[in-house]
Amino acid sequence: MNELFTKGTILKMDELIDYSKGGVISKQVLKNTAGNITLFSFDEGQGLTEHTAPFDAMVQVLEGEVEIRIGGNPNLLKQGESIIMPANVPHALQAVKAFKMLLTMIKGA
């Protein structure tokens, strides 16, 4: 497997992914047995429908604005803000403005 990102180098995450008109882009940064880190960009109005994940996940908003619903409760996040989505709790997201995020998922013990 080719590494997308070189370990031991400085990364400016918000500059490592572009937007796709009317779409969503994802790039895997790191994956191992403990979990994974993925970089995403969402064009305005794009999102992910409600779903669950088997482990906790932290969203870090790098740019833009997103509404993240966790257990039906809306949370509006902007650049520089983060939220932890608990394992097995339904969540969904919708781009209020085009946004970029770093998603870190860590598997439970």
Backbone as ProteinMPNN parsed JSONL, in Angstrom:
{"seq_chain_A": "MNELFTKGTILKMDELIDYSKGGVISKQVLKNTAGNITLFSFDEGQGLTEHTAPFDAMVQVLEGEVEIRIGGNPNLLKQGESIIMPANVPHALQAVKAFKMLLTMIKGA", "coords_chain_A": {"N_chain_A": [[0.843, -1.184, 0.0], [0.639, 2.176, -0.878], [1.829, 5.057, 0.791], [-0.093, 7.869, 1.467], [0.549, 10.163, 2.806], [3.604, 11.394, 3.977], [5.317, 10.159, 6.693], [6.712, 11.867, 9.507], [6.91, 14.387, 8.464], [5.893, 17.822, 8.217], [2.493, 18.597, 8.131], [-0.061, 20.441, 6.608], [-3.131, 20.2, 7.076], [-5.555, 21.398, 6.085], [-4.76, 22.279, 3.61], [-4.236, 20.061, 2.153], [-6.317, 18.863, 0.879], [-8.813, 19.327, -1.568], [-11.883, 20.927, -2.669], [-14.778, 19.406, -4.154], [-16.992, 20.258, -6.601], [-20.284, 20.096, -5.656], [-19.823, 17.724, -4.314], [-18.139, 15.193, -2.26], [-15.015, 14.566, -0.795], [-12.592, 12.235, 0.309], [-9.6, 11.422, 2.087], [-7.435, 9.064, 3.231], [-5.417, 9.371, 6.017], [-3.992, 8.002, 8.005], [-3.919, 4.622, 9.072], [-4.367, 1.961, 11.28], [-4.282, -0.83, 13.599], [-5.376, 0.37, 15.836], [-7.146, 2.28, 14.974], [-8.285, 4.895, 12.73], [-7.381, 7.802, 10.756], [-8.866, 10.274, 8.894], [-9.107, 12.593, 6.259], [-11.469, 14.933, 5.151], [-13.469, 16.64, 2.677], [-16.334, 18.605, 2.107], [-18.694, 19.83, -0.11], [-20.803, 22.752, -0.02], [-24.003, 22.039, 1.298], [-23.74, 19.306, 1.025], [-23.553, 16.056, 2.653], [-23.631, 13.484, 5.201], [-25.778, 10.81, 5.679], [-27.786, 9.739, 8.491], [-26.126, 7.495, 10.622], [-24.359, 4.872, 12.401], [-21.332, 4.244, 14.246], [-18.938, 1.818, 15.263], [-17.056, 2.705, 17.08], [-15.691, 5.422, 19.103], [-15.504, 8.714, 17.687], [-13.713, 11.562, 16.664], [-14.344, 14.74, 15.415], [-12.659, 17.308, 13.799], [-12.983, 20.496, 12.786], [-11.616, 22.007, 10.071], [-12.007, 24.034, 8.303], [-14.663, 26.155, 7.22], [-18.19, 25.378, 7.815], [-20.378, 23.266, 9.626], [-23.241, 21.255, 10.379], [-23.656, 18.941, 12.835], [-25.413, 16.212, 13.815], [-26.028, 14.458, 16.716], [-27.339, 11.718, 18.147], [-29.776, 12.848, 17.506], [-29.579, 15.477, 18.355], [-28.754, 18.733, 17.342], [-25.603, 20.202, 16.44], [-23.706, 22.981, 15.812], [-20.796, 23.536, 14.153], [-17.757, 25.321, 13.634], [-14.782, 26.499, 11.932], [-11.88, 25.43, 13.612], [-13.174, 24.267, 15.728], [-14.177, 21.31, 17.572], [-15.681, 18.046, 18.024], [-16.716, 15.168, 19.851], [-17.989, 12.176, 18.786], [-19.906, 9.729, 20.193], [-19.439, 6.161, 20.343], [-21.665, 3.923, 18.69], [-23.895, 5.604, 18.733], [-26.407, 7.18, 16.911], [-25.538, 9.381, 14.251], [-25.252, 12.254, 12.079], [-24.286, 14.411, 9.36], [-24.245, 17.689, 7.887], [-23.214, 19.972, 5.487], [-23.163, 23.292, 6.161], [-21.832, 25.427, 5.117], [-19.313, 25.085, 2.609], [-16.961, 22.753, 3.814], [-14.059, 21.491, 5.583], [-12.757, 18.651, 7.245], [-11.083, 16.786, 9.814], [-11.197, 13.507, 10.653], [-10.999, 11.419, 13.364], [-10.932, 8.173, 14.327], [-11.116, 5.907, 16.946], [-10.623, 2.691, 18.009], [-12.357, 0.814, 20.496], [-11.298, -0.72, 23.622]], "CA_chain_A": [[0.0, 0.0, 0.0], [1.382, 3.425, -0.928], [1.45, 6.044, 1.789], [-0.54, 9.135, 0.906], [1.233, 11.217, 3.536], [4.901, 10.957, 4.456], [5.491, 10.296, 8.137], [7.858, 12.664, 9.91], [6.915, 15.687, 7.797], [4.839, 18.738, 8.665], [1.313, 18.552, 7.271], [-1.105, 21.457, 6.773], [-4.267, 19.387, 6.65], [-6.537, 22.132, 5.294], [-4.231, 22.496, 2.263], [-3.981, 18.761, 1.527], [-7.525, 18.363, 0.233], [-9.581, 20.347, -2.266], [-13.324, 20.698, -2.738], [-15.339, 18.92, -5.406], [-18.291, 20.909, -6.797], [-21.412, 19.202, -5.418], [-19.387, 16.406, -3.866], [-17.407, 14.9, -1.033], [-13.732, 13.91, -1.032], [-11.931, 11.741, 1.517], [-8.239, 10.921, 1.939], [-6.985, 8.409, 4.456], [-4.129, 9.88, 6.474], [-3.327, 6.951, 8.765], [-4.794, 3.526, 9.493], [-3.714, 0.815, 11.907], [-5.217, -1.611, 14.404], [-5.988, 1.222, 16.854], [-8.179, 3.106, 14.363], [-7.84, 5.582, 11.518], [-7.525, 9.252, 10.638], [-9.266, 10.556, 7.517], [-9.336, 13.983, 5.888], [-12.655, 15.05, 4.308], [-14.012, 17.939, 2.264], [-17.737, 18.538, 1.699], [-19.2, 21.063, -0.703], [-22.0, 23.258, 0.649], [-25.207, 21.25, 1.092], [-23.443, 17.874, 1.037], [-23.531, 15.512, 3.998], [-23.718, 12.047, 5.424], [-27.035, 10.474, 6.33], [-27.635, 9.186, 9.833], [-25.521, 6.172, 10.716], [-23.621, 4.676, 13.646], [-19.991, 3.677, 14.116], [-18.681, 0.974, 16.438], [-16.093, 3.31, 18.003], [-15.735, 6.873, 19.242], [-14.89, 9.447, 16.579], [-13.591, 12.991, 16.896], [-14.33, 15.601, 14.238], [-11.989, 18.596, 13.938], [-13.33, 21.307, 11.62], [-10.435, 22.737, 9.602], [-12.448, 25.172, 7.487], [-16.084, 26.145, 6.898], [-19.225, 25.252, 8.84], [-21.133, 22.019, 9.507], [-24.149, 20.841, 11.444], [-23.51, 17.524, 13.165], [-26.459, 15.738, 14.728], [-25.632, 13.289, 17.503], [-28.513, 11.298, 18.896], [-30.862, 13.761, 17.17], [-29.298, 16.835, 18.829], [-27.902, 19.458, 16.402], [-24.425, 20.936, 16.913], [-23.144, 23.775, 14.73], [-19.361, 23.676, 14.352], [-17.035, 26.178, 12.699], [-13.337, 26.317, 11.899], [-11.193, 25.408, 14.899], [-13.961, 23.575, 16.752], [-14.178, 19.847, 17.507], [-16.71, 17.349, 18.8], [-16.529, 13.72, 19.901], [-19.221, 11.419, 18.56], [-19.739, 8.466, 20.913], [-19.683, 4.898, 19.651], [-23.005, 3.333, 18.635], [-24.949, 6.617, 18.818], [-26.648, 7.679, 15.553], [-25.083, 10.737, 13.942], [-25.331, 12.667, 10.679], [-23.735, 15.748, 9.194], [-24.672, 18.464, 6.716], [-22.377, 21.16, 5.305], [-23.868, 24.573, 6.115], [-20.951, 26.043, 4.129], [-18.278, 24.112, 2.265], [-16.095, 22.594, 4.97], [-13.061, 20.426, 5.636], [-12.63, 18.121, 8.601], [-10.211, 15.655, 10.092], [-11.951, 12.543, 11.455], [-10.148, 10.441, 14.057], [-11.731, 7.098, 14.923], [-10.295, 5.059, 17.785], [-11.329, 1.478, 18.422], [-12.408, 0.587, 21.937], [-10.492, -1.834, 24.136]], "C_chain_A": [[0.889, 1.249, 0.0], [0.88, 4.373, 0.149], [1.057, 7.336, 1.095], [0.221, 10.298, 1.534], [2.526, 10.652, 4.1], [5.019, 11.209, 5.955], [6.742, 11.11, 8.429], [7.973, 13.992, 9.186], [5.756, 16.524, 8.323], [3.706, 18.725, 7.647], [0.375, 19.701, 7.61], [-2.374, 20.827, 6.214], [-5.252, 20.138, 5.755], [-6.061, 22.377, 3.859], [-4.039, 21.189, 1.493], [-5.197, 18.141, 0.855], [-8.266, 19.545, -0.389], [-11.063, 20.049, -2.137], [-13.68, 20.139, -4.106], [-16.737, 19.522, -5.524], [-19.409, 19.876, -6.647], [-21.03, 17.845, -4.869], [-18.664, 16.376, -2.538], [-16.109, 14.198, -1.436], [-13.206, 13.419, 0.306], [-10.544, 11.22, 1.156], [-7.824, 10.31, 3.269], [-5.579, 8.885, 4.799], [-3.33, 8.769, 7.142], [-4.343, 5.889, 9.148], [-3.931, 2.435, 10.098], [-4.727, 0.114, 12.793], [-5.927, -0.79, 15.477], [-7.128, 2.072, 16.296], [-7.67, 3.758, 13.098], [-8.105, 7.078, 11.61], [-7.787, 9.544, 9.166], [-9.563, 12.039, 7.359], [-10.515, 14.016, 4.923], [-12.872, 16.486, 3.853], [-15.426, 17.697, 1.75], [-18.105, 19.867, 1.069], [-20.46, 21.472, 0.059], [-23.208, 22.404, 0.284], [-24.982, 19.747, 1.085], [-23.415, 17.358, 2.472], [-23.473, 14.014, 4.021], [-25.021, 11.78, 6.159], [-26.756, 9.808, 7.677], [-27.116, 7.753, 9.781], [-24.867, 6.048, 12.093], [-22.242, 4.122, 13.303], [-19.697, 2.887, 15.387], [-17.641, 1.536, 17.4], [-16.255, 4.818, 18.046], [-15.03, 7.531, 18.064], [-14.855, 10.935, 16.932], [-13.503, 13.722, 15.564], [-13.635, 16.902, 14.614], [-12.286, 19.376, 12.659], [-12.132, 22.191, 11.275], [-10.803, 24.023, 8.88], [-13.95, 25.043, 7.274], [-16.988, 25.934, 8.089], [-20.074, 24.019, 8.569], [-22.101, 21.859, 10.675], [-23.978, 19.34, 11.613], [-24.576, 17.173, 14.177], [-25.968, 14.465, 15.394], [-26.816, 12.9, 18.367], [-29.686, 12.232, 18.692], [-30.638, 15.202, 17.594], [-28.346, 17.546, 17.867], [-26.77, 20.21, 17.097], [-23.843, 21.669, 15.714], [-21.664, 24.022, 15.032], [-18.752, 24.515, 13.245], [-15.542, 25.875, 12.809], [-12.723, 26.402, 13.289], [-11.938, 24.683, 15.998], [-13.958, 22.064, 16.493], [-15.333, 19.293, 18.325], [-16.396, 15.857, 18.759], [-17.89, 13.062, 19.767], [-19.046, 10.059, 19.232], [-20.094, 7.25, 20.057], [-21.149, 4.496, 19.758], [-24.154, 4.312, 18.841], [-25.159, 7.172, 17.414], [-26.176, 9.13, 15.381], [-25.171, 10.978, 12.438], [-24.685, 14.035, 10.578], [-24.174, 16.354, 7.874], [-23.816, 19.729, 6.65], [-23.251, 22.402, 5.178], [-23.158, 25.466, 5.089], [-19.959, 24.951, 3.751], [-17.334, 23.995, 3.461], [-15.135, 21.422, 4.795], [-12.951, 19.966, 7.071], [-11.615, 16.999, 8.635], [-11.002, 14.758, 11.047], [-10.999, 11.523, 12.035], [-11.058, 9.432, 14.731], [-10.786, 6.173, 15.674], [-11.125, 3.879, 18.257], [-11.26, 1.305, 19.93], [-11.599, -0.627, 22.338], [-11.302, -3.112, 24.191]], "O_chain_A": [[1.805, 1.348, 0.816], [-0.321, 4.483, 0.393], [1.785, 7.838, 0.239], [0.503, 11.296, 0.871], [2.537, 9.548, 4.644], [4.841, 12.334, 6.423], [7.719, 11.048, 7.681], [9.004, 14.659, 9.272], [4.762, 15.989, 8.814], [3.941, 18.831, 6.443], [0.05, 19.91, 8.779], [-2.648, 20.916, 5.017], [-5.735, 19.581, 4.769], [-6.879, 22.654, 2.981], [-3.714, 21.213, 0.306], [-5.125, 17.033, 0.325], [-8.335, 20.626, 0.196], [-11.451, 19.033, -1.561], [-12.976, 20.369, -5.09], [-17.575, 19.319, -4.645], [-19.478, 18.908, -7.404], [-21.82, 16.904, -4.945], [-18.585, 17.364, -1.808], [-16.111, 13.337, -2.316], [-13.352, 14.098, 1.322], [-10.331, 10.659, 0.081], [-7.86, 10.972, 4.306], [-4.667, 8.81, 3.975], [-2.138, 8.608, 6.881], [-5.48, 6.2, 9.503], [-2.915, 2.032, 9.532], [-5.915, 0.433, 12.743], [-6.972, -1.205, 15.978], [-7.982, 2.535, 17.052], [-6.744, 3.257, 12.46], [-8.917, 7.55, 12.406], [-7.029, 9.117, 8.295], [-10.191, 12.657, 8.218], [-10.569, 13.224, 3.982], [-12.505, 17.432, 4.551], [-15.687, 16.718, 1.052], [-17.853, 20.921, 1.652], [-21.104, 20.642, 0.701], [-23.419, 22.08, -0.885], [-25.947, 18.984, 1.134], [-23.268, 18.143, 3.408], [-23.288, 13.36, 2.994], [-25.332, 12.446, 7.146], [-25.638, 9.375, 7.956], [-27.595, 6.922, 9.01], [-24.831, 7.013, 12.857], [-22.019, 3.6, 12.211], [-20.159, 3.254, 16.467], [-17.362, 0.921, 18.429], [-16.865, 5.421, 17.163], [-14.08, 6.98, 17.51], [-15.833, 11.493, 17.432], [-12.698, 13.376, 14.7], [-13.973, 17.527, 15.62], [-11.884, 18.961, 11.572], [-11.694, 23.011, 12.081], [-10.026, 24.977, 8.845], [-14.461, 23.928, 7.16], [-16.631, 26.255, 9.222], [-20.448, 23.752, 7.427], [-21.82, 22.27, 11.801], [-24.132, 18.569, 10.665], [-24.642, 17.756, 15.259], [-25.548, 13.519, 14.728], [-27.245, 13.672, 19.224], [-30.509, 12.401, 19.592], [-31.428, 16.074, 17.232], [-27.257, 17.043, 17.593], [-26.941, 20.772, 18.178], [-23.521, 21.043, 14.704], [-21.323, 24.639, 16.041], [-19.159, 24.441, 12.086], [-15.106, 25.102, 13.662], [-13.008, 27.328, 14.05], [-11.401, 24.497, 17.089], [-13.767, 21.605, 15.366], [-15.887, 19.968, 19.193], [-15.88, 15.346, 17.766], [-18.817, 13.346, 20.526], [-18.133, 9.312, 18.879], [-20.942, 7.321, 19.167], [-21.79, 4.704, 20.789], [-25.28, 3.888, 19.098], [-24.195, 7.596, 16.777], [-26.387, 9.979, 16.247], [-25.167, 10.043, 11.637], [-24.546, 14.74, 11.577], [-24.435, 15.657, 6.893], [-23.706, 20.466, 7.63], [-23.991, 22.55, 4.206], [-23.799, 26.163, 4.303], [-19.785, 23.989, 4.499], [-16.949, 25.002, 4.054], [-15.353, 20.511, 3.997], [-13.036, 20.766, 8.002], [-11.328, 16.356, 7.626], [-11.423, 15.197, 12.117], [-10.278, 10.843, 11.305], [-11.858, 9.785, 15.598], [-9.786, 5.71, 15.125], [-12.198, 4.051, 18.835], [-10.246, 1.606, 20.561], [-11.256, -1.463, 21.503], [-10.785, -4.152, 24.598]]}, "name": "protein", "num_of_chains": 1, "seq": "MNELFTKGTILKMDELIDYSKGGVISKQVLKNTAGNITLFSFDEGQGLTEHTAPFDAMVQVLEGEVEIRIGGNPNLLKQGESIIMPANVPHALQAVKAFKMLLTMIKGA"}
